[in-house]
mmCIF file of C-alpha atoms in Angstrom:
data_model
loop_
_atom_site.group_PDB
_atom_site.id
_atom_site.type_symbol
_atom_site.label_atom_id
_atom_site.label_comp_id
_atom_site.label_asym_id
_atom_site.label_seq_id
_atom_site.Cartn_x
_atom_site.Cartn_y
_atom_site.Cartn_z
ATOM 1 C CA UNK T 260 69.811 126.203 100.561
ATOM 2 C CA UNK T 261 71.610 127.375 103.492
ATOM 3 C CA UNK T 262 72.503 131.520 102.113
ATOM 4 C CA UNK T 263 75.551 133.712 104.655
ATOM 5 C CA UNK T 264 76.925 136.960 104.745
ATOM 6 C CA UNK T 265 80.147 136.981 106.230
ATOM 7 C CA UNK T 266 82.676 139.762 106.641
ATOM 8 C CA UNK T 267 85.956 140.817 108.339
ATOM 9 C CA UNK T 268 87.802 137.576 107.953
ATOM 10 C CA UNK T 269 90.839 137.226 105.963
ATOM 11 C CA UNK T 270 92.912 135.062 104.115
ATOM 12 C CA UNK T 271 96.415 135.257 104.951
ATOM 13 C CA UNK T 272 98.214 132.076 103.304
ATOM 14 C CA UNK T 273 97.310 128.961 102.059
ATOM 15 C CA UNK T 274 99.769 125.520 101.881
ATOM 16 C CA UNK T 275 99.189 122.628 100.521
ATOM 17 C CA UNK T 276 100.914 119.648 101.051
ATOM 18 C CA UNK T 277 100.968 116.235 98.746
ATOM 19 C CA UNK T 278 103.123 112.876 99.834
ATOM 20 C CA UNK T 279 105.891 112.468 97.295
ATOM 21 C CA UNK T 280 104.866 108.561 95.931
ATOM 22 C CA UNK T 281 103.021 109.147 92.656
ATOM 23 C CA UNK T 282 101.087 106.892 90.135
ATOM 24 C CA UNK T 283 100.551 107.414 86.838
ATOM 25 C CA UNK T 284 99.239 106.600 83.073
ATOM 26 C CA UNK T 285 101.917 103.927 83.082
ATOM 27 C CA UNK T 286 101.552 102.829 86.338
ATOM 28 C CA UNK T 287 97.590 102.481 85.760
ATOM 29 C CA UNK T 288 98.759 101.052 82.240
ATOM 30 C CA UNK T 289 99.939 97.789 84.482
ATOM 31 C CA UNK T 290 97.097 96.772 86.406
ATOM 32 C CA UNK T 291 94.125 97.705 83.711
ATOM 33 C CA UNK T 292 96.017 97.837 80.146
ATOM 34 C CA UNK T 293 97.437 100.496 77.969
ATOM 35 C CA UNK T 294 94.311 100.953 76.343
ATOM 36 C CA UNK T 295 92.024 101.352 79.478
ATOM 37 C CA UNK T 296 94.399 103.571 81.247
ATOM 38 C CA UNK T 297 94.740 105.777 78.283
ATOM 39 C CA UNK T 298 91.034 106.091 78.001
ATOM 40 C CA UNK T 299 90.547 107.290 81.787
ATOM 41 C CA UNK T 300 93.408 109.544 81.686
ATOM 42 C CA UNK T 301 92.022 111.356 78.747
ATOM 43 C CA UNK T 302 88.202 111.362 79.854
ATOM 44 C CA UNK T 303 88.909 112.618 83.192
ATOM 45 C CA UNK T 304 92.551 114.991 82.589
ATOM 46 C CA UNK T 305 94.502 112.813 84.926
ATOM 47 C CA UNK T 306 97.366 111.692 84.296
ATOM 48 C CA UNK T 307 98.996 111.249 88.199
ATOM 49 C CA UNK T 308 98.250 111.098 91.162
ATOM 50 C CA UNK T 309 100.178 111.686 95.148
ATOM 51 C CA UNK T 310 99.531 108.221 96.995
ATOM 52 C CA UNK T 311 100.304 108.305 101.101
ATOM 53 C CA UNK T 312 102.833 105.920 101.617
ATOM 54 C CA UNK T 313 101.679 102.956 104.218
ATOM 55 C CA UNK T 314 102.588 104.918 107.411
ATOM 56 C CA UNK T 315 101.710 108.271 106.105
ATOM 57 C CA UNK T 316 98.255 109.547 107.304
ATOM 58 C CA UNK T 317 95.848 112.372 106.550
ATOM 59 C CA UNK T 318 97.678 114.291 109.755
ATOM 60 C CA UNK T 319 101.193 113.934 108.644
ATOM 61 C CA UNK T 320 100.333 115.748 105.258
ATOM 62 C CA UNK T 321 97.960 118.311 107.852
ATOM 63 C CA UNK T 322 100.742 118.892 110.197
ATOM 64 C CA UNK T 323 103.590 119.845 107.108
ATOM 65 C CA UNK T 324 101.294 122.152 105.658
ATOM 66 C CA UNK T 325 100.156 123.692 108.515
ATOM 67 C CA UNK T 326 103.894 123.845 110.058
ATOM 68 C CA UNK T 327 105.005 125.376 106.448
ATOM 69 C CA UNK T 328 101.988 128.205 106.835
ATOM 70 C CA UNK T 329 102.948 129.183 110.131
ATOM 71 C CA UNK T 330 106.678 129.481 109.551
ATOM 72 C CA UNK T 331 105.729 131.438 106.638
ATOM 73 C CA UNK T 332 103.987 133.649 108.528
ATOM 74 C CA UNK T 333 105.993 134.566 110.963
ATOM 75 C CA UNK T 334 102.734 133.491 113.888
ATOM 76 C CA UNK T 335 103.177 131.691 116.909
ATOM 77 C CA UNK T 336 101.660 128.657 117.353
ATOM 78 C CA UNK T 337 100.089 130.481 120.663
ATOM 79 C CA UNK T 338 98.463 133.186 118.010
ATOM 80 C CA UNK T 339 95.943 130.663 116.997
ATOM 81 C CA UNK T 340 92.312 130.546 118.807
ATOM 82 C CA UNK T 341 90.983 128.292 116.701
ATOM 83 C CA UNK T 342 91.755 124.524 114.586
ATOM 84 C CA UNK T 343 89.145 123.276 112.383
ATOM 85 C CA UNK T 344 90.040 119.881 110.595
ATOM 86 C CA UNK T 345 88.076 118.523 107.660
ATOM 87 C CA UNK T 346 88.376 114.997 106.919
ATOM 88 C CA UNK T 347 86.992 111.736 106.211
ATOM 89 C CA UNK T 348 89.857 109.610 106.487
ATOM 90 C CA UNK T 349 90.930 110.537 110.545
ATOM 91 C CA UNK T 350 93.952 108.528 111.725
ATOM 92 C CA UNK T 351 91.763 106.880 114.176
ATOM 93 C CA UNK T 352 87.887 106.265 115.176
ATOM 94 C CA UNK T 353 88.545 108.487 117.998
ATOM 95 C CA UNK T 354 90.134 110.896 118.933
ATOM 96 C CA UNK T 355 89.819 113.099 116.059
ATOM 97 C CA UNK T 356 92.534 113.928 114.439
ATOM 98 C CA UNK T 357 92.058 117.378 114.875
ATOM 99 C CA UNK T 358 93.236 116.740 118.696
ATOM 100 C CA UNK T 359 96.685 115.239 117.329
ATOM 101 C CA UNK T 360 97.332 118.229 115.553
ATOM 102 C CA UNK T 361 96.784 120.609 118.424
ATOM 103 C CA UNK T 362 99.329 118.882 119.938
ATOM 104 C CA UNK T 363 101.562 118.349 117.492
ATOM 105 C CA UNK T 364 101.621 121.938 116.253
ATOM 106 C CA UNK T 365 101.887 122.827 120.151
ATOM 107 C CA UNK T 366 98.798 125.325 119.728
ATOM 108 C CA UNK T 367 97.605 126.547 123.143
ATOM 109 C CA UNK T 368 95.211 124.793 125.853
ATOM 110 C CA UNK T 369 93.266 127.984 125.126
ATOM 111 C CA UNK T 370 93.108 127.115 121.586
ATOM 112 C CA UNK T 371 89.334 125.702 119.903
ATOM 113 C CA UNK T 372 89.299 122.451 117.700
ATOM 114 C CA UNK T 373 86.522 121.536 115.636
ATOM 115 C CA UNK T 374 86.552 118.249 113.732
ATOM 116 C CA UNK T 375 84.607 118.248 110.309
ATOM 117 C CA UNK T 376 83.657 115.034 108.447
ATOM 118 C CA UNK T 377 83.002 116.101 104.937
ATOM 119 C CA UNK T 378 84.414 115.384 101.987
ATOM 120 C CA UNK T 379 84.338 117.204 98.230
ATOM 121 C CA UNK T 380 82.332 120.259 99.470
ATOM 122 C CA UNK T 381 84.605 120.254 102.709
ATOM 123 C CA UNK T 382 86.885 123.154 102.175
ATOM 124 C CA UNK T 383 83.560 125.480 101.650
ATOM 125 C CA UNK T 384 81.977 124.090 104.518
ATOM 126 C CA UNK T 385 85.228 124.053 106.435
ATOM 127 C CA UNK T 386 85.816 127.903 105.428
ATOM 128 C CA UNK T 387 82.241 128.807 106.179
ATOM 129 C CA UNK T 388 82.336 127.155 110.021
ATOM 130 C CA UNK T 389 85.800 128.820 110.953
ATOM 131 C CA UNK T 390 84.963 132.096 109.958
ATOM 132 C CA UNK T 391 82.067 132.588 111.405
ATOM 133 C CA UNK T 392 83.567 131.143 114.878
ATOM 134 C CA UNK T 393 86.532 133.554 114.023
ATOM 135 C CA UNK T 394 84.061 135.944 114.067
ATOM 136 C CA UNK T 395 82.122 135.088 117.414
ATOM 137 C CA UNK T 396 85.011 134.555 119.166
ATOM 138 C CA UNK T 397 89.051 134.718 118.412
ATOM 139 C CA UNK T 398 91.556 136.582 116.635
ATOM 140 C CA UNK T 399 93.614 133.426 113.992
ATOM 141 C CA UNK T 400 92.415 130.102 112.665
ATOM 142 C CA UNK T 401 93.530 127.357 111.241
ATOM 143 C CA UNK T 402 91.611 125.673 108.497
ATOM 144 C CA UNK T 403 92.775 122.477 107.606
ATOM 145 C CA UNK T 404 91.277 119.938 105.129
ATOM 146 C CA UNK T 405 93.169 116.529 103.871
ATOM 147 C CA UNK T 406 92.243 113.034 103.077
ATOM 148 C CA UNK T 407 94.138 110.076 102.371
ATOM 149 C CA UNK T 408 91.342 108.104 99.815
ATOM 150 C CA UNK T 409 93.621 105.900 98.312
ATOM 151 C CA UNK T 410 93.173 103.971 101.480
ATOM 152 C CA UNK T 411 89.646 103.583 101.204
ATOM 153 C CA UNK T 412 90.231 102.162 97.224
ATOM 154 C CA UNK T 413 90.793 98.792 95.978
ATOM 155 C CA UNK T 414 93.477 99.273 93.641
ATOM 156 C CA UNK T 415 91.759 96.493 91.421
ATOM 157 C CA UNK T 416 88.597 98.963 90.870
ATOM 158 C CA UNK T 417 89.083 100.726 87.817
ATOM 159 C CA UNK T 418 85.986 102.929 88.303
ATOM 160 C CA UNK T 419 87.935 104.750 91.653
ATOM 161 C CA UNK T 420 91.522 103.750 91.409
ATOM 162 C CA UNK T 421 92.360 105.980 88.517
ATOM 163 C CA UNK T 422 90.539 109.498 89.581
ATOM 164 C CA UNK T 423 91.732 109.850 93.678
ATOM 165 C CA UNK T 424 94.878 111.343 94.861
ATOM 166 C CA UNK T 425 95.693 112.325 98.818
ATOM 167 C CA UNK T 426 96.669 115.229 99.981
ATOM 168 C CA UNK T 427 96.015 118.056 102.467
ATOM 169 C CA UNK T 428 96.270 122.446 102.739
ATOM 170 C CA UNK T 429 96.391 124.508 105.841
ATOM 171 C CA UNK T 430 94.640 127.885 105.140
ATOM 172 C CA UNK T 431 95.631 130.658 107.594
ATOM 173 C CA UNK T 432 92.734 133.297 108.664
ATOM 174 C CA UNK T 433 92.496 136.291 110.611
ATOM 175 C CA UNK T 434 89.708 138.889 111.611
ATOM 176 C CA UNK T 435 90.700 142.358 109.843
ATOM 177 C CA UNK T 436 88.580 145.300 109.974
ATOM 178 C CA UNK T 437 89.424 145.606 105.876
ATOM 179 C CA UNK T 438 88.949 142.217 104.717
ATOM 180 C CA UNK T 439 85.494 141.508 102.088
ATOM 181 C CA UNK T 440 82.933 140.092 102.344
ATOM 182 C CA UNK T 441 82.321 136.044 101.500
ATOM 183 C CA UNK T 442 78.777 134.946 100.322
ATOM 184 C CA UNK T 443 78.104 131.404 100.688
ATOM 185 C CA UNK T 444 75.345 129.130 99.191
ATOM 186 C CA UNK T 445 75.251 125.428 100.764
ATOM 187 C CA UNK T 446 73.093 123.185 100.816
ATOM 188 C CA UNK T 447 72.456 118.754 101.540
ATOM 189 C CA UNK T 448 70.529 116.028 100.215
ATOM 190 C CA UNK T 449 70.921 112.882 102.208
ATOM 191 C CA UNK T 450 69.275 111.011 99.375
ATOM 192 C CA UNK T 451 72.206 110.948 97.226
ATOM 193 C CA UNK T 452 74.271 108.894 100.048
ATOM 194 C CA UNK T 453 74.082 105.241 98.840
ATOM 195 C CA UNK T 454 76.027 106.432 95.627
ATOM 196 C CA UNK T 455 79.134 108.182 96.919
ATOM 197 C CA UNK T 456 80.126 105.502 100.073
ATOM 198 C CA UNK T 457 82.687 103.555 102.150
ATOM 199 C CA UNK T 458 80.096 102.056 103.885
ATOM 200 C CA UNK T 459 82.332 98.816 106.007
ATOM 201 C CA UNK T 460 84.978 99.444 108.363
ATOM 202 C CA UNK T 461 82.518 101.845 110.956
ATOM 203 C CA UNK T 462 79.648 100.886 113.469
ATOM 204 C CA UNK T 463 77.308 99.729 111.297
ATOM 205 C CA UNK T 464 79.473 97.152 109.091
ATOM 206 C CA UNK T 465 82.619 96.931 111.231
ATOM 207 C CA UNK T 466 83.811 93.275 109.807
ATOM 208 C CA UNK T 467 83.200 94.829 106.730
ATOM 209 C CA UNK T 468 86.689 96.485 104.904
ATOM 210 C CA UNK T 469 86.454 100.147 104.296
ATOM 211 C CA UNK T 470 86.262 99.977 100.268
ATOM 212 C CA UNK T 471 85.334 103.499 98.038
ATOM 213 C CA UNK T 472 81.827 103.027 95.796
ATOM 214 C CA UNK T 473 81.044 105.518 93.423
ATOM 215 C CA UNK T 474 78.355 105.587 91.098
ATOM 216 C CA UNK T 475 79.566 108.174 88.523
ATOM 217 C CA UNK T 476 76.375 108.681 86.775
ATOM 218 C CA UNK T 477 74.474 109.774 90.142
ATOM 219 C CA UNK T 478 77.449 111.634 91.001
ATOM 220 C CA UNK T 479 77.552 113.798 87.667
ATOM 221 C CA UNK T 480 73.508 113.923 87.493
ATOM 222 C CA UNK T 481 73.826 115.600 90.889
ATOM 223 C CA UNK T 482 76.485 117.928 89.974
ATOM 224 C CA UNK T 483 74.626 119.031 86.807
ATOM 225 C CA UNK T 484 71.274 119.115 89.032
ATOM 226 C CA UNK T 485 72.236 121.240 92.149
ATOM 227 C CA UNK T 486 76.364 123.296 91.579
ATOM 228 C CA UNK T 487 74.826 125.809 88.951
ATOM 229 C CA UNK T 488 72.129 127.283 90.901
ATOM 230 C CA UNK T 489 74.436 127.374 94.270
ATOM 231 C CA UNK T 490 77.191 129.160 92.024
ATOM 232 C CA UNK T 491 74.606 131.414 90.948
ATOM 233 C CA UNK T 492 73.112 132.214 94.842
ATOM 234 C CA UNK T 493 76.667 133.220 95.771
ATOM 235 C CA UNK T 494 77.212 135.431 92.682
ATOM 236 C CA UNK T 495 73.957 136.835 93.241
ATOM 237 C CA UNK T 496 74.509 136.992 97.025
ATOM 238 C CA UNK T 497 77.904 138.749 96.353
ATOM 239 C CA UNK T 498 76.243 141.308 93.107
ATOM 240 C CA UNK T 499 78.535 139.519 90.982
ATOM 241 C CA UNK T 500 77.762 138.085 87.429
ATOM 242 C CA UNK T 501 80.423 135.668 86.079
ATOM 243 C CA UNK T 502 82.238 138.414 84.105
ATOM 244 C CA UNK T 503 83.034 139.722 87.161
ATOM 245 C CA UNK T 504 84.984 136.853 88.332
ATOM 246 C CA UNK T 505 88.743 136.316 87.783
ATOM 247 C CA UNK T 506 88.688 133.029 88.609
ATOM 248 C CA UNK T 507 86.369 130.120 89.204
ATOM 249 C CA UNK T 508 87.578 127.175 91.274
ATOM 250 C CA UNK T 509 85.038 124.198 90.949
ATOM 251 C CA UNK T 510 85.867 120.586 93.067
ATOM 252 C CA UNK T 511 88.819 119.667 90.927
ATOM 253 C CA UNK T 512 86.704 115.799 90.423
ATOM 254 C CA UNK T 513 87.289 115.502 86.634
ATOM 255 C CA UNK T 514 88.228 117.897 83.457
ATOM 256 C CA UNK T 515 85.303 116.870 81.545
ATOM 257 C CA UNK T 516 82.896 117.689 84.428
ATOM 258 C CA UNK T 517 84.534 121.051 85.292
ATOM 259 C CA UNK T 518 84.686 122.299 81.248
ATOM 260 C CA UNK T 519 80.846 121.293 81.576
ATOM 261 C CA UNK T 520 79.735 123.144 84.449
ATOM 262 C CA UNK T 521 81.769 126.162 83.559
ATOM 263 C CA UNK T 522 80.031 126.143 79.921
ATOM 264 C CA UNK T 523 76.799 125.810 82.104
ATOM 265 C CA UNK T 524 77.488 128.826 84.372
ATOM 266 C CA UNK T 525 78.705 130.843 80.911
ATOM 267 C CA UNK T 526 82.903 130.854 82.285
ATOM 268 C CA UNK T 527 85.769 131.249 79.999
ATOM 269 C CA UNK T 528 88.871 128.922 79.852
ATOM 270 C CA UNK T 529 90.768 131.809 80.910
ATOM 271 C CA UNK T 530 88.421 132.030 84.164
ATOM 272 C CA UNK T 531 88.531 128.311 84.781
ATOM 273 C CA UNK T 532 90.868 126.849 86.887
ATOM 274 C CA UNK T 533 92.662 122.902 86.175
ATOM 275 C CA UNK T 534 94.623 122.038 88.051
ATOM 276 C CA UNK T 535 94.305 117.944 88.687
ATOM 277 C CA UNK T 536 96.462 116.651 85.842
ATOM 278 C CA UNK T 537 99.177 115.715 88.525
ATOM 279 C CA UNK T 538 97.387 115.327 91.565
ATOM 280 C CA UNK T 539 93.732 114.042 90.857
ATOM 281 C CA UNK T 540 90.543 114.292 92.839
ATOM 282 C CA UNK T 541 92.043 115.437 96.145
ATOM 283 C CA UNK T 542 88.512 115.072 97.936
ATOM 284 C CA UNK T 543 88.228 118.489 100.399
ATOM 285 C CA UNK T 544 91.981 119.578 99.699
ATOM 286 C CA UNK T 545 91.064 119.777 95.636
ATOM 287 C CA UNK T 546 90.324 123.888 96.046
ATOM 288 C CA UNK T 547 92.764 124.686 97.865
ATOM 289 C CA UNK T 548 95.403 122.689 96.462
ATOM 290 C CA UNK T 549 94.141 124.228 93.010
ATOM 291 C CA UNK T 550 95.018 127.761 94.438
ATOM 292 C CA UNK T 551 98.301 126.605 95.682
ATOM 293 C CA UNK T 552 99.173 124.942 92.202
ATOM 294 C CA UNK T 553 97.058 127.009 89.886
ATOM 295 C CA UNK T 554 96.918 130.550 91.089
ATOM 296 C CA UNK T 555 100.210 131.072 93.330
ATOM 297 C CA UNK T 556 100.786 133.890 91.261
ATOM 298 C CA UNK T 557 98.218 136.108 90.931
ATOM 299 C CA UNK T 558 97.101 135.535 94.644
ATOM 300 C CA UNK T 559 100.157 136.737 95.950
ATOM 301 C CA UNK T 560 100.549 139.453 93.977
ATOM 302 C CA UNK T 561 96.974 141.144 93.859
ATOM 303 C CA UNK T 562 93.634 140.919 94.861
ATOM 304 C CA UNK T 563 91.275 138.623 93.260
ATOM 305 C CA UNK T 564 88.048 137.934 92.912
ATOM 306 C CA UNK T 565 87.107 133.846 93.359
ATOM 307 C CA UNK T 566 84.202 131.799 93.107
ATOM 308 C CA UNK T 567 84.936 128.475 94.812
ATOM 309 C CA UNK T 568 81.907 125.614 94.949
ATOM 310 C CA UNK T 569 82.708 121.899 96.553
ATOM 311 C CA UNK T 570 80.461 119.335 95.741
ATOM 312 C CA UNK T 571 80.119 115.612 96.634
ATOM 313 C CA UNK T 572 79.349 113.047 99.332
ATOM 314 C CA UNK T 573 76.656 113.581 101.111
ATOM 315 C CA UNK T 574 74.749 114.709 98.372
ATOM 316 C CA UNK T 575 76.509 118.059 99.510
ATOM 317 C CA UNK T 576 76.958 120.779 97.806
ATOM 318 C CA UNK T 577 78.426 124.975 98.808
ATOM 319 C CA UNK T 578 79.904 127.412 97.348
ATOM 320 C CA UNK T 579 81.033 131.121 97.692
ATOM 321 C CA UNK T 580 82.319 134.175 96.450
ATOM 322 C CA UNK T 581 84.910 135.989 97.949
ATOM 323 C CA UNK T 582 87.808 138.182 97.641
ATOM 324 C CA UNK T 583 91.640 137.145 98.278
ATOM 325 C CA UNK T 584 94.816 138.679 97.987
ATOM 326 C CA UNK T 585 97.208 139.581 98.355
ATOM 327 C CA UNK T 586 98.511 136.653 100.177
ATOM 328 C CA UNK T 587 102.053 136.583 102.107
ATOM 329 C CA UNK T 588 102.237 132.495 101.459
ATOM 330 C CA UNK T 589 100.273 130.575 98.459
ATOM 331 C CA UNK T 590 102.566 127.046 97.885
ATOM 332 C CA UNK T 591 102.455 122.999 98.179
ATOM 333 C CA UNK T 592 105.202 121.216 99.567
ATOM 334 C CA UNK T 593 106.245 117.476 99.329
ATOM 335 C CA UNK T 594 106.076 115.043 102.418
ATOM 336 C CA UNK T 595 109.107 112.533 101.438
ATOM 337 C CA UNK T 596 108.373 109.260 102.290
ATOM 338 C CA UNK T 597 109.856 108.090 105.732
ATOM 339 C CA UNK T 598 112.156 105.467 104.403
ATOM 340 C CA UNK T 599 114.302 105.191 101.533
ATOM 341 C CA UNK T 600 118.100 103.560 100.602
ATOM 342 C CA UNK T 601 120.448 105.839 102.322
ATOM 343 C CA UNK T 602 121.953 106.660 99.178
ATOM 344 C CA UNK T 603 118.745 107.845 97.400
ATOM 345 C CA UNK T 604 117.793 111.828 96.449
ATOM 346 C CA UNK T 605 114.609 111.620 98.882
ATOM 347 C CA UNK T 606 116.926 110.741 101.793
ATOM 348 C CA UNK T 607 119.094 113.573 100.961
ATOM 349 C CA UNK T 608 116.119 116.024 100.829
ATOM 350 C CA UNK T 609 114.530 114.992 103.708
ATOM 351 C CA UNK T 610 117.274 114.985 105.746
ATOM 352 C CA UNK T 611 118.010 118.684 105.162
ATOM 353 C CA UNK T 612 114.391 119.511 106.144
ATOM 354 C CA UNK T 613 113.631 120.420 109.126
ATOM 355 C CA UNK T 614 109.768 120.000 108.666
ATOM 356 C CA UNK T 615 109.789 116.992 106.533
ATOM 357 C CA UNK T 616 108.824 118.677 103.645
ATOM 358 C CA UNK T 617 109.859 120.681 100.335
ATOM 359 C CA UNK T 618 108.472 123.605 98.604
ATOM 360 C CA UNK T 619 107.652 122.339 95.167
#
């Protein structure tokens, strides 16, 4: 396992940003049964999901949240020295779609970008790469992870249809003599790839459609085999035991696998954070989007201990403990779809904002 020390990087804000279709129990209830969809919804705690309309991509939802944060803020898109975008679902082979948003957000020529393919443990491994580039070189940064999955899923396959949501958060960072310290704990096994796949649609299979497998017994054998001991390097890395931890963010993949790895690391309730009941397994924006939904509160209001840990494709795996708070910006907003009735409430909302998208 990869261990790192990192300090004098802060987080400022945090947006998240989730298109305004949904699907839920009853919609699921359709296509699989009543029975079936009631099942799923009460093994894994979901019960809806945000679904990117046709013409909606991972960058629209990255360039509303990001657009929100920096408004927010009060910084100028010339501020930023740095863009790193994680996602597996880019708008195009190439370029990444890190390059559309550096245009789009009108961030200087000066300006970095660093495009990340990861998925589940991609906001830890996203955080981990920009600040320590922060660090080497630059003042602001932009982290920004999204994915639009429910592109890669065949809405026939009950074993993936029902658990994956899109969505996307714009984190805003900035070196500060004050800020703490973050201890990560990552780590890979490349082993673990055939079981968590899209494997058509690239080089290797390009006839091939781009369809979602996952084989959910590897997938929670490898969670139960490698998250505990990460969360425990970072806790140890950081002189922390769990009781010292206000609140511990886990990939936000299903409620029965978080309430069993937070029994595992010896977490209360009141320390473990849900927050996929309306928006499902978000892939790399699950953290964040659980701060945004979960934890608004507290993280603007006062400091706060975290322990975060991603986990998925790959096999990959990090986590980290860290500080935050308190933040001037912690919210998701609502990307309206781009065409409705002219009559309809989403027509009227989006028309009256200016970033195509609502504070929820």
């Amino acid at each position: 396992m990869v261990a790192s020390v990192l300090d004098g990087v802060a987080l400022r804000g945090v947006v998240g940003c989730v298109p305004e279709r949904r699907e839920t129990v009853a919609d699921l209830a359709l296509r699989f049964g009543e029975d079936a969809a009631t099942r799923i919804a009460k093994a894994t705690g979901i019960e809806a999901r945000h679904l990117a309309d046709p013409d909606q991509c991972t960058s629209d939802l990255a360039e509303a949240a990001a657009r929100r944060l920096l408004d927010g803020l009060g910084w100028e898109a010339s501020s930023v020295d740095l863009l790193v975008l994680v996602t597996q679902t880019h708008d195009h082979v190439l370029p990444g779609s890190g390059a559309l948003l550096h245009h789009r957000l009108g961030l200087r020529k000066g300006a970095a970008v660093l495009d990340l393919t990861q998925g589940c443990s991609g906001f830890v491994y996203g955080l981990w790469t920009a600040s320590a580039l922060l660090k080497a070189a630059g003042r602001r940064a932009l982290l920004i992870v999204g994915d639009t999955t429910s592109r890669l899923i065949d809405p026939s396959d009950r074993t993936v249809a029902p658990l994956f949501g899109d969505g996307a958060a714009a984190v805003a960072l900035e070196t500060a003599a004050d800020a703490g310290t973050m201890v990560f704990d990552l780590g890979s096994d490349g082993a673990g790839a055939p079981y968590l796949t899209a494997a058509g649609g690239a080089m290797r299979h390009p006839d091939t459609p781009a369809r979602l497998f996952m084989d959910g017994t590897q997938v929670f054998a490898f969670t139960l085999r490698e998250v505990p001991a990460s969360v425990r390097a970072a806790l140890d890395g950081a002189g922390w035991s769990m009781a010292d931890v206000d609140h511990l963010v886990l990939h936000q993949a299903n409620a029965q696998m978080i309430r069993h790895l937070a029994q595992k690391l010896g977490a209360t309730r009141e320390q473990t954070v849900l927050a996929l009941t309306g928006l499902g397994n978000t892939s790399s924006a699950s953290i964040p989007l659980a701060l945004t939904e979960a934890l608004a509160g507290p993280l603007m209001a006062e400091r706060r201990r975290l322990l975060l840990s991603g986990f998925g494709v790959g096999w990959s795996w990090g986590s980290v403990a860290l500080s935050v708070g308190p933040l001037a910006l912690c919210t998701t907003v609502v990307l309206p779809g781009r065409k409705y009735p002219a009559n309809s409430a989403a027509a009227a909302r989006s028309a009256g904002e200016s970033a195509n998208s609502a504070d929820r």
